[in-house]
């Protein structure tokens, strides 16, 4: 990708523009996945304030929590409770980077990206959104090489948040059969082919 004009979705998704707001119900995925500096909470660790009703400090919750927006709850991800993060296995967030809107997808549990329903939904979403995938237990970011390049140029990524270019391999019928990933080895980048849908 040569410049910012190669990606053409400069849309910012906001709650005020969302189609419909849904109830969290018993889902606390965001309270486990996201880090919250105000309460010294790390990524992929349950928040100390999770309770049976949801959040024990909801009325005084940190600004980071108030500002965070679940794309399913906001109505941007269609579907009923079966697509709620704690039911589907992935959580969605729209995040604007350098004026561009990206759909960040986080695994709620290990290997959630391998689920048939998740693969189907991501394939549909990838046709209209710029997807960024975050693997369970880390903030390892996987996406198309041109998106990774754009994120790097806009200050996303660090030793704690590695950016990994990802290209899906499809057969003649359009079925995903594996992926190509680019990994850093010393000062060089090496591309590695990973076969099978169980690796997505």
PDB file of C-alpha atoms in Angstrom:
ATOM      1  CA  UNK A   1       0.000   0.000   0.000  1.00  0.00           C
ATOM      2  CA  UNK A   2       1.633   3.179  -1.141  1.00  0.00           C
ATOM      3  CA  UNK A   3      -0.372   5.827   0.687  1.00  0.00           C
ATOM      4  CA  UNK A   4      -3.475   6.397   2.795  1.00  0.00           C
ATOM      5  CA  UNK A   5      -5.738   6.512  -0.267  1.00  0.00           C
ATOM      6  CA  UNK A   6      -5.340   2.774  -0.939  1.00  0.00           C
ATOM      7  CA  UNK A   7      -7.864   2.005   1.816  1.00  0.00           C
ATOM      8  CA  UNK A   8     -11.189   3.677   1.221  1.00  0.00           C
ATOM      9  CA  UNK A   9     -13.349   3.353   4.335  1.00  0.00           C
ATOM     10  CA  UNK A  10     -12.880   6.672   6.209  1.00  0.00           C
ATOM     11  CA  UNK A  11     -16.063   6.062   8.190  1.00  0.00           C
ATOM     12  CA  UNK A  12     -16.223   6.357  11.964  1.00  0.00           C
ATOM     13  CA  UNK A  13     -18.833   4.110  13.573  1.00  0.00           C
ATOM     14  CA  UNK A  14     -20.403   5.736  16.634  1.00  0.00           C
ATOM     15  CA  UNK A  15     -23.078   4.665  19.101  1.00  0.00           C
ATOM     16  CA  UNK A  16     -25.161   7.698  18.127  1.00  0.00           C
ATOM     17  CA  UNK A  17     -25.231   6.402  14.533  1.00  0.00           C
ATOM     18  CA  UNK A  18     -25.735   2.740  15.445  1.00  0.00           C
ATOM     19  CA  UNK A  19     -28.774   0.832  14.160  1.00  0.00           C
ATOM     20  CA  UNK A  20     -29.877  -0.447  17.596  1.00  0.00           C
ATOM     21  CA  UNK A  21     -28.447  -0.962  21.049  1.00  0.00           C
ATOM     22  CA  UNK A  22     -28.611  -4.446  22.591  1.00  0.00           C
ATOM     23  CA  UNK A  23     -28.265  -5.595  26.189  1.00  0.00           C
ATOM     24  CA  UNK A  24     -24.995  -7.091  27.468  1.00  0.00           C
ATOM     25  CA  UNK A  25     -26.966  -9.742  29.329  1.00  0.00           C
ATOM     26  CA  UNK A  26     -24.466 -12.000  31.078  1.00  0.00           C
ATOM     27  CA  UNK A  27     -21.587 -11.107  28.751  1.00  0.00           C
ATOM     28  CA  UNK A  28     -18.461  -9.691  30.401  1.00  0.00           C
ATOM     29  CA  UNK A  29     -16.014 -10.387  27.549  1.00  0.00           C
ATOM     30  CA  UNK A  30     -14.839  -6.766  27.371  1.00  0.00           C
ATOM     31  CA  UNK A  31     -14.218  -6.818  31.149  1.00  0.00           C
ATOM     32  CA  UNK A  32     -11.715  -9.632  30.601  1.00  0.00           C
ATOM     33  CA  UNK A  33     -10.144  -8.854  27.223  1.00  0.00           C
ATOM     34  CA  UNK A  34      -9.484  -5.105  27.345  1.00  0.00           C
ATOM     35  CA  UNK A  35      -6.854  -3.471  29.569  1.00  0.00           C
ATOM     36  CA  UNK A  36      -7.971  -0.692  31.928  1.00  0.00           C
ATOM     37  CA  UNK A  37      -5.111   1.391  33.320  1.00  0.00           C
ATOM     38  CA  UNK A  38      -7.330   3.197  35.858  1.00  0.00           C
ATOM     39  CA  UNK A  39      -7.846  -0.068  37.799  1.00  0.00           C
ATOM     40  CA  UNK A  40      -4.481  -1.683  36.878  1.00  0.00           C
ATOM     41  CA  UNK A  41      -6.223  -4.333  34.767  1.00  0.00           C
ATOM     42  CA  UNK A  42      -4.159  -6.171  32.149  1.00  0.00           C
ATOM     43  CA  UNK A  43      -5.442  -7.591  28.854  1.00  0.00           C
ATOM     44  CA  UNK A  44      -7.028 -11.041  29.020  1.00  0.00           C
ATOM     45  CA  UNK A  45      -7.414 -10.972  32.793  1.00  0.00           C
ATOM     46  CA  UNK A  46     -10.862 -10.767  34.429  1.00  0.00           C
ATOM     47  CA  UNK A  47     -11.546  -7.387  36.010  1.00  0.00           C
ATOM     48  CA  UNK A  48     -11.706  -7.441  39.809  1.00  0.00           C
ATOM     49  CA  UNK A  49     -15.024  -5.556  39.599  1.00  0.00           C
ATOM     50  CA  UNK A  50     -16.949  -8.210  37.605  1.00  0.00           C
ATOM     51  CA  UNK A  51     -19.964  -9.340  39.617  1.00  0.00           C
ATOM     52  CA  UNK A  52     -23.145 -11.329  38.993  1.00  0.00           C
ATOM     53  CA  UNK A  53     -24.947  -8.192  37.761  1.00  0.00           C
ATOM     54  CA  UNK A  54     -22.024  -7.220  35.482  1.00  0.00           C
ATOM     55  CA  UNK A  55     -19.878  -4.473  37.043  1.00  0.00           C
ATOM     56  CA  UNK A  56     -19.786  -3.669  40.763  1.00  0.00           C
ATOM     57  CA  UNK A  57     -18.557  -0.097  40.068  1.00  0.00           C
ATOM     58  CA  UNK A  58     -20.734   0.546  37.012  1.00  0.00           C
ATOM     59  CA  UNK A  59     -21.956   3.978  38.162  1.00  0.00           C
ATOM     60  CA  UNK A  60     -18.355   5.108  38.854  1.00  0.00           C
ATOM     61  CA  UNK A  61     -16.601   3.038  36.170  1.00  0.00           C
ATOM     62  CA  UNK A  62     -13.387   4.463  34.633  1.00  0.00           C
ATOM     63  CA  UNK A  63     -13.588   6.678  31.549  1.00  0.00           C
ATOM     64  CA  UNK A  64     -11.782   3.952  29.561  1.00  0.00           C
ATOM     65  CA  UNK A  65     -14.731   1.623  30.206  1.00  0.00           C
ATOM     66  CA  UNK A  66     -17.367   4.269  29.415  1.00  0.00           C
ATOM     67  CA  UNK A  67     -15.643   5.201  26.148  1.00  0.00           C
ATOM     68  CA  UNK A  68     -15.216   1.602  24.970  1.00  0.00           C
ATOM     69  CA  UNK A  69     -17.911   0.374  22.610  1.00  0.00           C
ATOM     70  CA  UNK A  70     -18.845  -3.217  21.720  1.00  0.00           C
ATOM     71  CA  UNK A  71     -19.837  -3.354  18.044  1.00  0.00           C
ATOM     72  CA  UNK A  72     -22.321  -6.191  18.701  1.00  0.00           C
ATOM     73  CA  UNK A  73     -24.021  -4.342  21.591  1.00  0.00           C
ATOM     74  CA  UNK A  74     -24.177  -1.152  19.507  1.00  0.00           C
ATOM     75  CA  UNK A  75     -25.977  -3.017  16.722  1.00  0.00           C
ATOM     76  CA  UNK A  76     -23.204  -2.885  14.104  1.00  0.00           C
ATOM     77  CA  UNK A  77     -22.906  -6.679  14.164  1.00  0.00           C
ATOM     78  CA  UNK A  78     -26.291  -8.085  13.201  1.00  0.00           C
ATOM     79  CA  UNK A  79     -27.836 -11.082  14.879  1.00  0.00           C
ATOM     80  CA  UNK A  80     -29.334 -12.079  18.196  1.00  0.00           C
ATOM     81  CA  UNK A  81     -27.676 -13.335  21.394  1.00  0.00           C
ATOM     82  CA  UNK A  82     -26.002 -16.161  19.452  1.00  0.00           C
ATOM     83  CA  UNK A  83     -23.598 -13.499  18.121  1.00  0.00           C
ATOM     84  CA  UNK A  84     -23.021 -11.938  21.533  1.00  0.00           C
ATOM     85  CA  UNK A  85     -19.269 -12.177  22.314  1.00  0.00           C
ATOM     86  CA  UNK A  86     -19.606 -14.705  25.156  1.00  0.00           C
ATOM     87  CA  UNK A  87     -21.768 -16.939  22.930  1.00  0.00           C
ATOM     88  CA  UNK A  88     -19.940 -16.610  19.588  1.00  0.00           C
ATOM     89  CA  UNK A  89     -16.374 -16.538  20.898  1.00  0.00           C
ATOM     90  CA  UNK A  90     -15.270 -13.247  19.332  1.00  0.00           C
ATOM     91  CA  UNK A  91     -15.757  -9.632  20.380  1.00  0.00           C
ATOM     92  CA  UNK A  92     -15.902  -6.718  17.932  1.00  0.00           C
ATOM     93  CA  UNK A  93     -14.776  -3.119  18.308  1.00  0.00           C
ATOM     94  CA  UNK A  94     -14.598  -0.326  15.744  1.00  0.00           C
ATOM     95  CA  UNK A  95     -11.403   1.660  16.198  1.00  0.00           C
ATOM     96  CA  UNK A  96     -10.320   4.694  14.180  1.00  0.00           C
ATOM     97  CA  UNK A  97      -6.617   4.836  13.269  1.00  0.00           C
ATOM     98  CA  UNK A  98      -5.311   7.767  11.244  1.00  0.00           C
ATOM     99  CA  UNK A  99      -8.829   8.749  10.157  1.00  0.00           C
ATOM    100  CA  UNK A 100      -9.736   5.221   8.991  1.00  0.00           C
ATOM    101  CA  UNK A 101     -12.238   2.926  10.713  1.00  0.00           C
ATOM    102  CA  UNK A 102     -11.127  -0.666  11.389  1.00  0.00           C
ATOM    103  CA  UNK A 103     -13.151  -3.535  12.841  1.00  0.00           C
ATOM    104  CA  UNK A 104     -11.001  -5.168  15.540  1.00  0.00           C
ATOM    105  CA  UNK A 105     -11.977  -8.767  16.324  1.00  0.00           C
ATOM    106  CA  UNK A 106     -10.773 -10.335  19.587  1.00  0.00           C
ATOM    107  CA  UNK A 107     -10.896 -14.048  20.432  1.00  0.00           C
ATOM    108  CA  UNK A 108     -12.895 -14.534  23.642  1.00  0.00           C
ATOM    109  CA  UNK A 109     -11.470 -18.041  24.112  1.00  0.00           C
ATOM    110  CA  UNK A 110      -8.556 -19.930  22.485  1.00  0.00           C
ATOM    111  CA  UNK A 111      -9.040 -20.879  18.823  1.00  0.00           C
ATOM    112  CA  UNK A 112     -12.410 -19.117  18.536  1.00  0.00           C
ATOM    113  CA  UNK A 113     -11.400 -18.001  15.019  1.00  0.00           C
ATOM    114  CA  UNK A 114     -11.593 -21.682  13.991  1.00  0.00           C
ATOM    115  CA  UNK A 115     -15.334 -21.942  14.663  1.00  0.00           C
ATOM    116  CA  UNK A 116     -17.540 -22.420  11.599  1.00  0.00           C
ATOM    117  CA  UNK A 117     -19.933 -19.609  12.584  1.00  0.00           C
ATOM    118  CA  UNK A 118     -17.032 -17.246  13.293  1.00  0.00           C
ATOM    119  CA  UNK A 119     -15.334 -18.047   9.971  1.00  0.00           C
ATOM    120  CA  UNK A 120     -18.612 -17.466   8.125  1.00  0.00           C
ATOM    121  CA  UNK A 121     -19.228 -14.135   9.856  1.00  0.00           C
ATOM    122  CA  UNK A 122     -15.642 -12.907   9.366  1.00  0.00           C
ATOM    123  CA  UNK A 123     -15.745 -13.831   5.663  1.00  0.00           C
ATOM    124  CA  UNK A 124     -18.923 -11.744   5.280  1.00  0.00           C
ATOM    125  CA  UNK A 125     -17.556  -8.818   7.284  1.00  0.00           C
ATOM    126  CA  UNK A 126     -14.222  -8.812   5.452  1.00  0.00           C
ATOM    127  CA  UNK A 127     -16.057  -7.920   2.237  1.00  0.00           C
ATOM    128  CA  UNK A 128     -17.212  -4.587   3.681  1.00  0.00           C
ATOM    129  CA  UNK A 129     -14.932  -3.793   6.646  1.00  0.00           C
ATOM    130  CA  UNK A 130     -11.204  -3.534   7.305  1.00  0.00           C
ATOM    131  CA  UNK A 131     -10.677  -6.424   9.745  1.00  0.00           C
ATOM    132  CA  UNK A 132      -7.932  -6.657  12.343  1.00  0.00           C
ATOM    133  CA  UNK A 133      -7.757  -9.932  14.324  1.00  0.00           C
ATOM    134  CA  UNK A 134      -6.381 -10.249  17.870  1.00  0.00           C
ATOM    135  CA  UNK A 135      -5.466 -13.743  19.065  1.00  0.00           C
ATOM    136  CA  UNK A 136      -6.603 -14.989  22.483  1.00  0.00           C
ATOM    137  CA  UNK A 137      -4.306 -14.285  25.409  1.00  0.00           C
ATOM    138  CA  UNK A 138      -2.219 -11.597  23.721  1.00  0.00           C
ATOM    139  CA  UNK A 139      -2.652  -8.530  21.623  1.00  0.00           C
ATOM    140  CA  UNK A 140      -0.996 -10.210  18.616  1.00  0.00           C
ATOM    141  CA  UNK A 141      -2.603  -8.419  15.679  1.00  0.00           C
ATOM    142  CA  UNK A 142      -3.162 -10.244  12.376  1.00  0.00           C
ATOM    143  CA  UNK A 143      -4.500  -8.643   9.215  1.00  0.00           C
ATOM    144  CA  UNK A 144      -3.846  -8.212   5.509  1.00  0.00           C
ATOM    145  CA  UNK A 145      -0.322  -6.946   4.737  1.00  0.00           C
ATOM    146  CA  UNK A 146      -1.584  -3.577   3.472  1.00  0.00           C
ATOM    147  CA  UNK A 147      -3.598  -3.037   6.673  1.00  0.00           C
ATOM    148  CA  UNK A 148      -0.620  -4.000   8.855  1.00  0.00           C
ATOM    149  CA  UNK A 149       1.523  -1.525   6.897  1.00  0.00           C
ATOM    150  CA  UNK A 150      -1.089   1.220   7.394  1.00  0.00           C
ATOM    151  CA  UNK A 151      -1.318   0.507  11.145  1.00  0.00           C
ATOM    152  CA  UNK A 152       2.485   0.609  11.504  1.00  0.00           C
ATOM    153  CA  UNK A 153       2.671   3.938   9.680  1.00  0.00           C
ATOM    154  CA  UNK A 154       0.053   5.314  12.066  1.00  0.00           C
ATOM    155  CA  UNK A 155       1.821   4.317  15.274  1.00  0.00           C
ATOM    156  CA  UNK A 156       0.042   1.053  16.117  1.00  0.00           C
ATOM    157  CA  UNK A 157       2.197  -1.843  17.251  1.00  0.00           C
ATOM    158  CA  UNK A 158       4.971  -2.445  19.755  1.00  0.00           C
ATOM    159  CA  UNK A 159       6.804  -5.305  21.373  1.00  0.00           C
ATOM    160  CA  UNK A 160       3.643  -5.924  23.440  1.00  0.00           C
ATOM    161  CA  UNK A 161       1.358  -5.567  20.404  1.00  0.00           C
ATOM    162  CA  UNK A 162       3.066  -7.415  17.531  1.00  0.00           C
ATOM    163  CA  UNK A 163       1.630  -6.765  14.069  1.00  0.00           C
ATOM    164  CA  UNK A 164       1.565  -9.866  11.837  1.00  0.00           C
ATOM    165  CA  UNK A 165       0.725  -9.630   8.114  1.00  0.00           C
ATOM    166  CA  UNK A 166      -1.777 -12.349   7.226  1.00  0.00           C
ATOM    167  CA  UNK A 167      -2.954 -13.581   3.846  1.00  0.00           C
ATOM    168  CA  UNK A 168      -5.655 -16.237   3.653  1.00  0.00           C
ATOM    169  CA  UNK A 169      -5.156 -19.056   1.158  1.00  0.00           C
ATOM    170  CA  UNK A 170      -8.288 -20.077  -0.733  1.00  0.00           C
ATOM    171  CA  UNK A 171      -8.949 -22.977  -3.089  1.00  0.00           C
ATOM    172  CA  UNK A 172     -10.648 -22.709  -6.505  1.00  0.00           C
ATOM    173  CA  UNK A 173     -14.084 -22.842  -4.825  1.00  0.00           C
ATOM    174  CA  UNK A 174     -13.263 -19.922  -2.537  1.00  0.00           C
ATOM    175  CA  UNK A 175     -12.879 -22.095   0.596  1.00  0.00           C
ATOM    176  CA  UNK A 176     -10.175 -20.976   3.051  1.00  0.00           C
ATOM    177  CA  UNK A 177      -7.517 -23.718   3.238  1.00  0.00           C
ATOM    178  CA  UNK A 178      -4.753 -21.992   5.190  1.00  0.00           C
ATOM    179  CA  UNK A 179      -2.830 -18.760   5.555  1.00  0.00           C
ATOM    180  CA  UNK A 180       0.482 -17.098   4.879  1.00  0.00           C
ATOM    181  CA  UNK A 181       1.988 -15.242   7.797  1.00  0.00           C
ATOM    182  CA  UNK A 182       4.994 -12.965   7.858  1.00  0.00           C
ATOM    183  CA  UNK A 183       7.170 -13.196  10.957  1.00  0.00           C
ATOM    184  CA  UNK A 184      10.237 -11.297  12.049  1.00  0.00           C
ATOM    185  CA  UNK A 185      13.380 -13.408  12.387  1.00  0.00           C
ATOM    186  CA  UNK A 186      16.148 -11.155  13.694  1.00  0.00           C
ATOM    187  CA  UNK A 187      16.255  -8.170  11.343  1.00  0.00           C
ATOM    188  CA  UNK A 188      14.515 -10.002   8.494  1.00  0.00           C
ATOM    189  CA  UNK A 189      10.907 -10.866   7.693  1.00  0.00           C
ATOM    190  CA  UNK A 190      10.130 -14.441   6.612  1.00  0.00           C
ATOM    191  CA  UNK A 191       6.849 -15.654   5.091  1.00  0.00           C
ATOM    192  CA  UNK A 192       5.536 -18.991   6.346  1.00  0.00           C
ATOM    193  CA  UNK A 193       2.660 -21.054   4.913  1.00  0.00           C
ATOM    194  CA  UNK A 194       0.284 -22.609   7.446  1.00  0.00           C
ATOM    195  CA  UNK A 195      -2.124 -25.207   6.056  1.00  0.00           C
ATOM    196  CA  UNK A 196      -5.613 -25.963   7.307  1.00  0.00           C
ATOM    197  CA  UNK A 197      -8.537 -23.950   8.596  1.00  0.00           C
ATOM    198  CA  UNK A 198      -7.702 -24.934  12.178  1.00  0.00           C
ATOM    199  CA  UNK A 199      -4.893 -22.352  12.075  1.00  0.00           C
ATOM    200  CA  UNK A 200      -7.067 -19.305  11.307  1.00  0.00           C
TER     201      UNK A 200
END
